[in-house]
Short mmCIF file of C-alpha atoms and ligand atoms in Angstrom, two decimals:
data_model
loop_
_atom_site.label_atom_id
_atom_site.label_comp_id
_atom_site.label_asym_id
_atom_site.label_seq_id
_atom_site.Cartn_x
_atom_site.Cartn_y
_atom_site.Cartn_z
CA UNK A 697 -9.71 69.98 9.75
CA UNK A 698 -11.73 66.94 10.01
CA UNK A 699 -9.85 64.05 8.13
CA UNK A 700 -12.74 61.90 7.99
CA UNK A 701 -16.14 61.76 8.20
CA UNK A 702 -17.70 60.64 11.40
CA UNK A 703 -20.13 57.46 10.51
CA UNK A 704 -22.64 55.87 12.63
CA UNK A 705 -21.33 53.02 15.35
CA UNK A 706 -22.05 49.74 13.30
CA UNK A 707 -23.92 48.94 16.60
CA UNK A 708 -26.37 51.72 16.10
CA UNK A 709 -26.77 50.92 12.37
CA UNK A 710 -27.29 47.00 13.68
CA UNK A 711 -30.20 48.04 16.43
CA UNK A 712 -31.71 50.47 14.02
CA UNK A 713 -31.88 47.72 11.35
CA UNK A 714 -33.37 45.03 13.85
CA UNK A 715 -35.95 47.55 15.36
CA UNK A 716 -37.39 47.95 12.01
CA UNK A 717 -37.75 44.53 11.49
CA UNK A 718 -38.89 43.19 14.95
CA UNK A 719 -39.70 44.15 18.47
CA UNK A 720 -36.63 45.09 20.52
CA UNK A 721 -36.13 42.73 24.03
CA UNK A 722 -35.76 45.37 27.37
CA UNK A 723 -32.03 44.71 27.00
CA UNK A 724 -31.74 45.80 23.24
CA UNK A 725 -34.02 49.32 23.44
CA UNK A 726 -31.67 50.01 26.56
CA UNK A 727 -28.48 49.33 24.06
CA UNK A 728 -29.86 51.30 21.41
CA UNK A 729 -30.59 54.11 23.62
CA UNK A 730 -27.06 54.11 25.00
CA UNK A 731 -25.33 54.20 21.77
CA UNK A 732 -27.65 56.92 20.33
CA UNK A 733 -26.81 59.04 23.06
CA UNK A 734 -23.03 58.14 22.84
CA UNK A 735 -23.61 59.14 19.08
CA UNK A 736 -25.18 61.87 19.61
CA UNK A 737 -22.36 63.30 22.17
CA UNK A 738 -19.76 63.14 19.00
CA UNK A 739 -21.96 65.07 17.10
CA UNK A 740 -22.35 67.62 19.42
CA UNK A 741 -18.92 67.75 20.26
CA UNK A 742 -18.13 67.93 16.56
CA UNK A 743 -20.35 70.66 15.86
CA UNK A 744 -19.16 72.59 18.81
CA UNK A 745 -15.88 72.15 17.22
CA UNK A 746 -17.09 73.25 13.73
CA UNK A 747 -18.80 76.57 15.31
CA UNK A 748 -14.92 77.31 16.38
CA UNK A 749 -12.82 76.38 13.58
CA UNK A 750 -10.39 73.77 13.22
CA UNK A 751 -7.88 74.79 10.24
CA UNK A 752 -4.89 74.73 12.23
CA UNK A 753 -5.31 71.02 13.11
CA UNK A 754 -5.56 67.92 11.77
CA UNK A 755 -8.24 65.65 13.58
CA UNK A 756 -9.11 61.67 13.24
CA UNK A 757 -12.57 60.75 14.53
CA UNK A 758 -13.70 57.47 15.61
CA UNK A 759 -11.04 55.31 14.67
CA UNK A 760 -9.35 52.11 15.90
CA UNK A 761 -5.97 51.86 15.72
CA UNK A 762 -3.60 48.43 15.76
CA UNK A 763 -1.22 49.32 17.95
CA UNK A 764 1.34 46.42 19.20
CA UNK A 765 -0.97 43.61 18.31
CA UNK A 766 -3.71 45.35 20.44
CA UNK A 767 -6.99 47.29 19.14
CA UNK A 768 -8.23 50.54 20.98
CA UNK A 769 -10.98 52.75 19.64
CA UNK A 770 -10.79 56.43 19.81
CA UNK A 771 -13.62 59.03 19.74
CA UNK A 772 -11.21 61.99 18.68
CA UNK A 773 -7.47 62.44 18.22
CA UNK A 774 -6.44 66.26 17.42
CA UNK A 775 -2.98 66.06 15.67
CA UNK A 776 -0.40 69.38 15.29
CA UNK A 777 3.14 69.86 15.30
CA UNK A 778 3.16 69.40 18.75
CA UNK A 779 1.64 65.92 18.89
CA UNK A 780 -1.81 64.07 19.73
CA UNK A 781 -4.29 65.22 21.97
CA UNK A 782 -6.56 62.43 22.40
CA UNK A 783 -10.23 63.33 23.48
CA UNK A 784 -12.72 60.82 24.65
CA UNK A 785 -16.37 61.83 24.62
CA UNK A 786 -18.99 60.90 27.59
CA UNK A 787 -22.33 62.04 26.77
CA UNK A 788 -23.28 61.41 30.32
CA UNK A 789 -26.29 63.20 31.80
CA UNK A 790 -27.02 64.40 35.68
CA UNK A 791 -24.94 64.42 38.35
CA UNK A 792 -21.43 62.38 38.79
CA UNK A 793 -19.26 62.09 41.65
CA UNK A 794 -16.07 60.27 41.84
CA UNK A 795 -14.94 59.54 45.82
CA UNK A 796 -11.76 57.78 46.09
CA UNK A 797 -11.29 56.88 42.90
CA UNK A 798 -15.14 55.19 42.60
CA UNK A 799 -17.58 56.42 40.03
CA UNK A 800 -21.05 56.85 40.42
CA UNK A 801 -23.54 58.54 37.91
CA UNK A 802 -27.03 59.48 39.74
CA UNK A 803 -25.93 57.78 42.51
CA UNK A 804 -25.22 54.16 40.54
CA UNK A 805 -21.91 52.94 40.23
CA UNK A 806 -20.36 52.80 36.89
CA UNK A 807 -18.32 50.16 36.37
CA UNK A 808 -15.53 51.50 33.68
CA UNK A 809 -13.31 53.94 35.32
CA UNK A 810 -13.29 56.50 33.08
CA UNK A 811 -9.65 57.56 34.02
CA UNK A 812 -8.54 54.11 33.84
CA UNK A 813 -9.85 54.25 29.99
CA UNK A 814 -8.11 57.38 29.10
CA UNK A 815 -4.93 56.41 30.45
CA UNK A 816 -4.92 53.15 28.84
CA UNK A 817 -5.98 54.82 25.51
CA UNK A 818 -3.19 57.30 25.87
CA UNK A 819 -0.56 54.77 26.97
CA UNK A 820 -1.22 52.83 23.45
CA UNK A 821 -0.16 56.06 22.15
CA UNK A 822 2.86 56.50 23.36
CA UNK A 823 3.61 52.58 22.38
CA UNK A 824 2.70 53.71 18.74
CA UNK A 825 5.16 56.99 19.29
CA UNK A 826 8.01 54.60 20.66
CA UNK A 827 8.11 52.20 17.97
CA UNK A 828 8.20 54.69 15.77
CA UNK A 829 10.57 56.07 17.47
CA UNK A 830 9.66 59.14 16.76
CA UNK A 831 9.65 62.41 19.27
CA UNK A 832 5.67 64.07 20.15
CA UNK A 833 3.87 64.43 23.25
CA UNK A 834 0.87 63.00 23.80
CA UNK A 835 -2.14 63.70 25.78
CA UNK A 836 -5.94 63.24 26.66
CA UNK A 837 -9.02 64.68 28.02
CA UNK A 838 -12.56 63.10 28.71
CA UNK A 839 -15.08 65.35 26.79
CA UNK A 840 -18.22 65.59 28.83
CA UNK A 841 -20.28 67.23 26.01
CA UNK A 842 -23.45 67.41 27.54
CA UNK A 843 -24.55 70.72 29.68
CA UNK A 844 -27.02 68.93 32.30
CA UNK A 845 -23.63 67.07 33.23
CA UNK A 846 -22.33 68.06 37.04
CA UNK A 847 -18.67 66.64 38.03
CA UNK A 848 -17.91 66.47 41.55
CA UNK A 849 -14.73 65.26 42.66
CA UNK A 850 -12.45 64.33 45.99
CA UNK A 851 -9.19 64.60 44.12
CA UNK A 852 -8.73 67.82 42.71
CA UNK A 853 -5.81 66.51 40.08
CA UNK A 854 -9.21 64.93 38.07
CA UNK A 855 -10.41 68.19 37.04
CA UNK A 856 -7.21 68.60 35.01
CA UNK A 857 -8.28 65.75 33.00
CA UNK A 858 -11.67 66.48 32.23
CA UNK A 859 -13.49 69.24 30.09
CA UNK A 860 -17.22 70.47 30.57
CA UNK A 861 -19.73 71.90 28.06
CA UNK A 862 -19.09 75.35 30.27
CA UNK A 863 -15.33 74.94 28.81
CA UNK A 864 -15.63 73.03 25.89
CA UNK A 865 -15.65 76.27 23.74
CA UNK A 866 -12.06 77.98 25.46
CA UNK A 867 -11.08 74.45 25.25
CA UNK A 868 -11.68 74.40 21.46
CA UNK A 869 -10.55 77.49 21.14
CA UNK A 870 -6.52 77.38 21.85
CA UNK A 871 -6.37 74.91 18.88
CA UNK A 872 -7.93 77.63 16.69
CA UNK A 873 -4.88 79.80 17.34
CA UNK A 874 -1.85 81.14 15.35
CA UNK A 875 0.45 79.45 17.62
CA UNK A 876 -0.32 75.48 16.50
CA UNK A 877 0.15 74.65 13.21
CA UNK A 878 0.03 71.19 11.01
CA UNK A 879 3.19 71.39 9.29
CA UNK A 880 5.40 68.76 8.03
CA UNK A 881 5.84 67.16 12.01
CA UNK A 882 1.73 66.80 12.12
CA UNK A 883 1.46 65.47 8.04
CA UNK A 884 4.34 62.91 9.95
CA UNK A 885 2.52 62.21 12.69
CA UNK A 886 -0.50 61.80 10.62
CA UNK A 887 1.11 59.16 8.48
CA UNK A 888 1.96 56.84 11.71
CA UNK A 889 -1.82 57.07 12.36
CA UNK A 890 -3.30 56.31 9.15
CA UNK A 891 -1.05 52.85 9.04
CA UNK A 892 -2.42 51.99 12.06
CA UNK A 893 -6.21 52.29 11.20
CA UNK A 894 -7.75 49.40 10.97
CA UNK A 895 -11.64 48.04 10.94
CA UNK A 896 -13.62 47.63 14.02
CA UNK A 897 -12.93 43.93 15.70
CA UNK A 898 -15.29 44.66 18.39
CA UNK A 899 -18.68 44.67 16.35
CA UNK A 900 -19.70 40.41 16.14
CA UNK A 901 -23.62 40.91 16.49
CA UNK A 902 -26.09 39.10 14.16
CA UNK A 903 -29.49 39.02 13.88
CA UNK A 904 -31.27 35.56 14.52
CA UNK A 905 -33.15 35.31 11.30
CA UNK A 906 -36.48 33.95 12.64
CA UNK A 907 -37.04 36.86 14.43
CA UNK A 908 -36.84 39.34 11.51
CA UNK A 909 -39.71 40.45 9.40
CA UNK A 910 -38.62 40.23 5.65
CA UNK A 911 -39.62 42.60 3.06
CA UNK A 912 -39.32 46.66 2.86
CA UNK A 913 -40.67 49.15 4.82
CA UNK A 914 -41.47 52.42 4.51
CA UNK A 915 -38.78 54.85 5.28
CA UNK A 916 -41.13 57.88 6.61
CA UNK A 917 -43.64 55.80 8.77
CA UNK A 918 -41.73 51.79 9.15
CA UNK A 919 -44.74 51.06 7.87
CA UNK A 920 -44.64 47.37 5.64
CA UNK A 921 -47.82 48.09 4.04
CA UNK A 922 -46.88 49.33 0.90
CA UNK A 923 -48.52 49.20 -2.49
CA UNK A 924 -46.34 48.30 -5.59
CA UNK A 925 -45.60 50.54 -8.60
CA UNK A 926 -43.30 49.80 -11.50
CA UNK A 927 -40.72 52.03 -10.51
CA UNK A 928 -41.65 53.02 -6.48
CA UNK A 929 -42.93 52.17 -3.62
CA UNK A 930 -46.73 53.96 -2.07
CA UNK A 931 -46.90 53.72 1.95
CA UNK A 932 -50.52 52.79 2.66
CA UNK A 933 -50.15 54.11 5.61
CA UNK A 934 -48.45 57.53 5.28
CA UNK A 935 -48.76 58.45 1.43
CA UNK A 936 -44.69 58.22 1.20
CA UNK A 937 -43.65 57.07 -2.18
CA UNK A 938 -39.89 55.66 -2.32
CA UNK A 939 -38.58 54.72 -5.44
CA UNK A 940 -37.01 51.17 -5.93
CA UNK A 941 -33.81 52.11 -5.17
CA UNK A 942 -34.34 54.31 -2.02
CA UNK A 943 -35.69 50.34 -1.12
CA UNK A 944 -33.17 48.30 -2.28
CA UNK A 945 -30.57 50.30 -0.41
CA UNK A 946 -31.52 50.56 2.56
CA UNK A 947 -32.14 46.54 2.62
CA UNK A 948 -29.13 46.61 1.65
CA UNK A 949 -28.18 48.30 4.76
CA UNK A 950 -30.41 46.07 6.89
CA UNK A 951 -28.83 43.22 5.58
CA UNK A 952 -25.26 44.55 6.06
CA UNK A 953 -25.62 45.66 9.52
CA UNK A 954 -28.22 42.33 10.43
CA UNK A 955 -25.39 39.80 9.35
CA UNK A 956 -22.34 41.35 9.16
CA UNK A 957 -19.71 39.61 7.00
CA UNK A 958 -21.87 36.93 6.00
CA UNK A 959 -21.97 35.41 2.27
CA UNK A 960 -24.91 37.54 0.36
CA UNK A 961 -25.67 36.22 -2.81
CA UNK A 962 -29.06 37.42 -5.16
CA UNK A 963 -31.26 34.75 -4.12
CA UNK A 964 -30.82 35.62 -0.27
CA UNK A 965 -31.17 39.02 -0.80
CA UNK A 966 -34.27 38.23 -2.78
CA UNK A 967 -35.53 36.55 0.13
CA UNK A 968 -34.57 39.23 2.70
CA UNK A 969 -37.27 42.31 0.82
CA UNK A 970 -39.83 39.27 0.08
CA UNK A 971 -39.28 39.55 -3.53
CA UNK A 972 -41.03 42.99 -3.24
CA UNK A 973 -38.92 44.02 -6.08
CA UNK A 974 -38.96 42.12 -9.79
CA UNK A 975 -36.27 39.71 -9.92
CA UNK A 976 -34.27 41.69 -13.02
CA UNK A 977 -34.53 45.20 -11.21
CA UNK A 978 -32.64 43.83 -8.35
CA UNK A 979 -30.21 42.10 -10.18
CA UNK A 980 -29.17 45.31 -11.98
CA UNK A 981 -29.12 47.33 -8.40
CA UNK A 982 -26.86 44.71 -6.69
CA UNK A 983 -24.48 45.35 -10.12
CA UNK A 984 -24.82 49.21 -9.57
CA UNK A 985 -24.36 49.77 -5.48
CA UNK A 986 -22.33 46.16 -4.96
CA UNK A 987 -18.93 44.98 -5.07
CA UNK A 988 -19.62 41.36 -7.12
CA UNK A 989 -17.55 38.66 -5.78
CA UNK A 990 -17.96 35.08 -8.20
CA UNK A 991 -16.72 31.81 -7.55
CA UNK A 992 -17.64 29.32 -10.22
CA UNK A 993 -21.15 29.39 -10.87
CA UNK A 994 -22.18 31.41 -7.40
CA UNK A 995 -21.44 35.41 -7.30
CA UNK A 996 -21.62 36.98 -3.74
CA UNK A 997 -22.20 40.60 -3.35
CA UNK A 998 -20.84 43.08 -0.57
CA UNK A 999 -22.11 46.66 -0.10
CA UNK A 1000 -20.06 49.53 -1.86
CA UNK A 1001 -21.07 51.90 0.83
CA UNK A 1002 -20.80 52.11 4.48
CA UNK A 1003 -24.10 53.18 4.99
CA UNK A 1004 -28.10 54.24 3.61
CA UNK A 1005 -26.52 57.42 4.24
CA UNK A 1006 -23.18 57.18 2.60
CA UNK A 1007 -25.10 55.75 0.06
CA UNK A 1008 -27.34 58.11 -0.78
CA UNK A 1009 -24.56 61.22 -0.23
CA UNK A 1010 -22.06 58.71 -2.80
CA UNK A 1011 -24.32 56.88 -5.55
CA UNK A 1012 -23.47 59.63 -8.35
CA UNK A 1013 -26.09 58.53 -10.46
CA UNK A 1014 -28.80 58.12 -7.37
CA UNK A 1015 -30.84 60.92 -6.78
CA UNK A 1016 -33.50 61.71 -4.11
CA UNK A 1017 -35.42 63.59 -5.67
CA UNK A 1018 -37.56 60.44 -6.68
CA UNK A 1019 -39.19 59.97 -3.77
CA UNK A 1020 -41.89 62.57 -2.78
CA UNK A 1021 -44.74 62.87 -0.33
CA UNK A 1022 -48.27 61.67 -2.10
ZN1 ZN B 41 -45.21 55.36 5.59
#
């Protein structure tokens, strides 16, 4: 089973928010691209998973573990009695051949050994199963999700530590077996995961504010041209009506993602949508989908969800059903 849900990179939620608010540089559309597709591998490989069944297991996705004072991200770890398989997902596309230990993808060198990764992911593993000093094997494979993908290699041994799309599903499929079970070893092994889990160090980009177009857009089209009602939003462009709070929290995903662990308080979120929302409606949405934070006379505000999304799956009281096509 799935222990928790896989969320968007913060990167990907961080481009997303800047394209809709300014033009992407060459560099940053090439970014964006990269980690949609990298996304979009773990979804795959996650659905390919659901399609086969996953009972027997327990499995962590996208998490970074502390492990001896050192952080390492993992796209997958699939936990039994046995111990932790840890998979690593390359949604890599065309042809890749590795010749004495050099990678190249369509014929350009990539620069992170893939192999290198996986060991080094692995090996942090086996630190974490030492100081726990606690008995499991542990193992890895790279994932390559994607069926236009072609491996060649010189050294035979690498196929051992790789898995196609063309075996993805027999790979899958020995985990859905009566054979490997979760029972109290896994729930154990489980438990030296989850204290290990901690937030993502890696993510430190922020938006330069003078680049960004304030205000709120319209979540059909992007469109900023929108025309005000007292409880929604109407495109001009598209006919989309969103009501206030379809707005207010996805700025409040902008602003999340755009500057990530700075202060927020109600008069710079004000500023961020362009006061496109009455002063007393926002104040009671930042009370409703915020965590309030007050020191003397200033209160700060930080985002109860991770996500629009999460938001929008979470918010009991929010519904969807408010906004509608004109
Ligand atoms: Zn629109």
């Amino acid at each position: 089973m799935f222990i928790n849900e896989r969320m968007k990179p913060h990167e990907l939620l961080f481009y997303e928010a800047l394209a809709a608010r300014t033009a992407l540089t060459k560099n940053e559309s090439k970014n964006l691209s990269k980690i949609l597709k990298g996304y979009e591998g773990e979804l795959l490989y996650d659905e390919i998973f659901d399609s086969i069944g996953h009972d027997n297991i327990i499995i962590y996705r996208d998490v970074c573990l502390n492990i001896d004072n050192s952080i390492t991200q993992y796209d997958s770890l699939i936990v039994s009695d046995k111990g932790i398989i840890s998979n690593e997902i390359k949604n890599f596309t065309g042809n890749c051949s590795v010749s004495n230990g050099n990678w190249t993808l369509n014929n350009f060198p990539i620069t992170k050994d893939a192999f290198s990764q996986l060991n080094r992911s692995v090996g942090k593993l086996m630190d974490m199963r030492n100081i726990s000093q606690s008995d499991f094997t542990v193992s890895g494979k790279i994932i390559f999700p994607n069926d236009t993908f072609v491996f060649n290699s010189d050294d035979q041994t690498n196929w051992n530590k790789i898995i196609l799309r063309s075996g993805l599903r027999d790979y899958f499929r020995q985990f859905n077996h009566p054979g490997v079970i979760s029972g109290n070893k896994a729930q154990y092994i489980s438990r030296i995961i989850s204290n290990c889990i901690v937030d993502n160090p890696y993510f430190t980009l922020q938006a330069d504010k003078t680049r960004l177009k304030y205000g709120l857009y319209c979540g059909q089209c992007g469109s900023f041209n929108l025309s005000k009602q007292r409880f929604h939003l109407t495109c001009n462009k598209c006919g989309r009506n969103e009501c206030n709070e379809t707005h207010i929290l996805r700025a409040l995903n902008d602003y999340k993602f755009l500057f990530y662990n700075q202060t927020m308080t109600r008069n710079s979120f004000l500023e961020f949508i362009d006061n496109d929302i009455p002063f007393y409606s926002v104040s009671r949405f930042l009370a409703k989908h915020c965590f309030q934070h007050k020191r003397g006379n200033m209160s700060s505000y930080t985002f109860k969800y991770f996500d629009f999304d999460d938001a929008t799956k979470k918010s009991d009281s929010y519904k969807r059903y408010k906004d509608y096509l004109g």
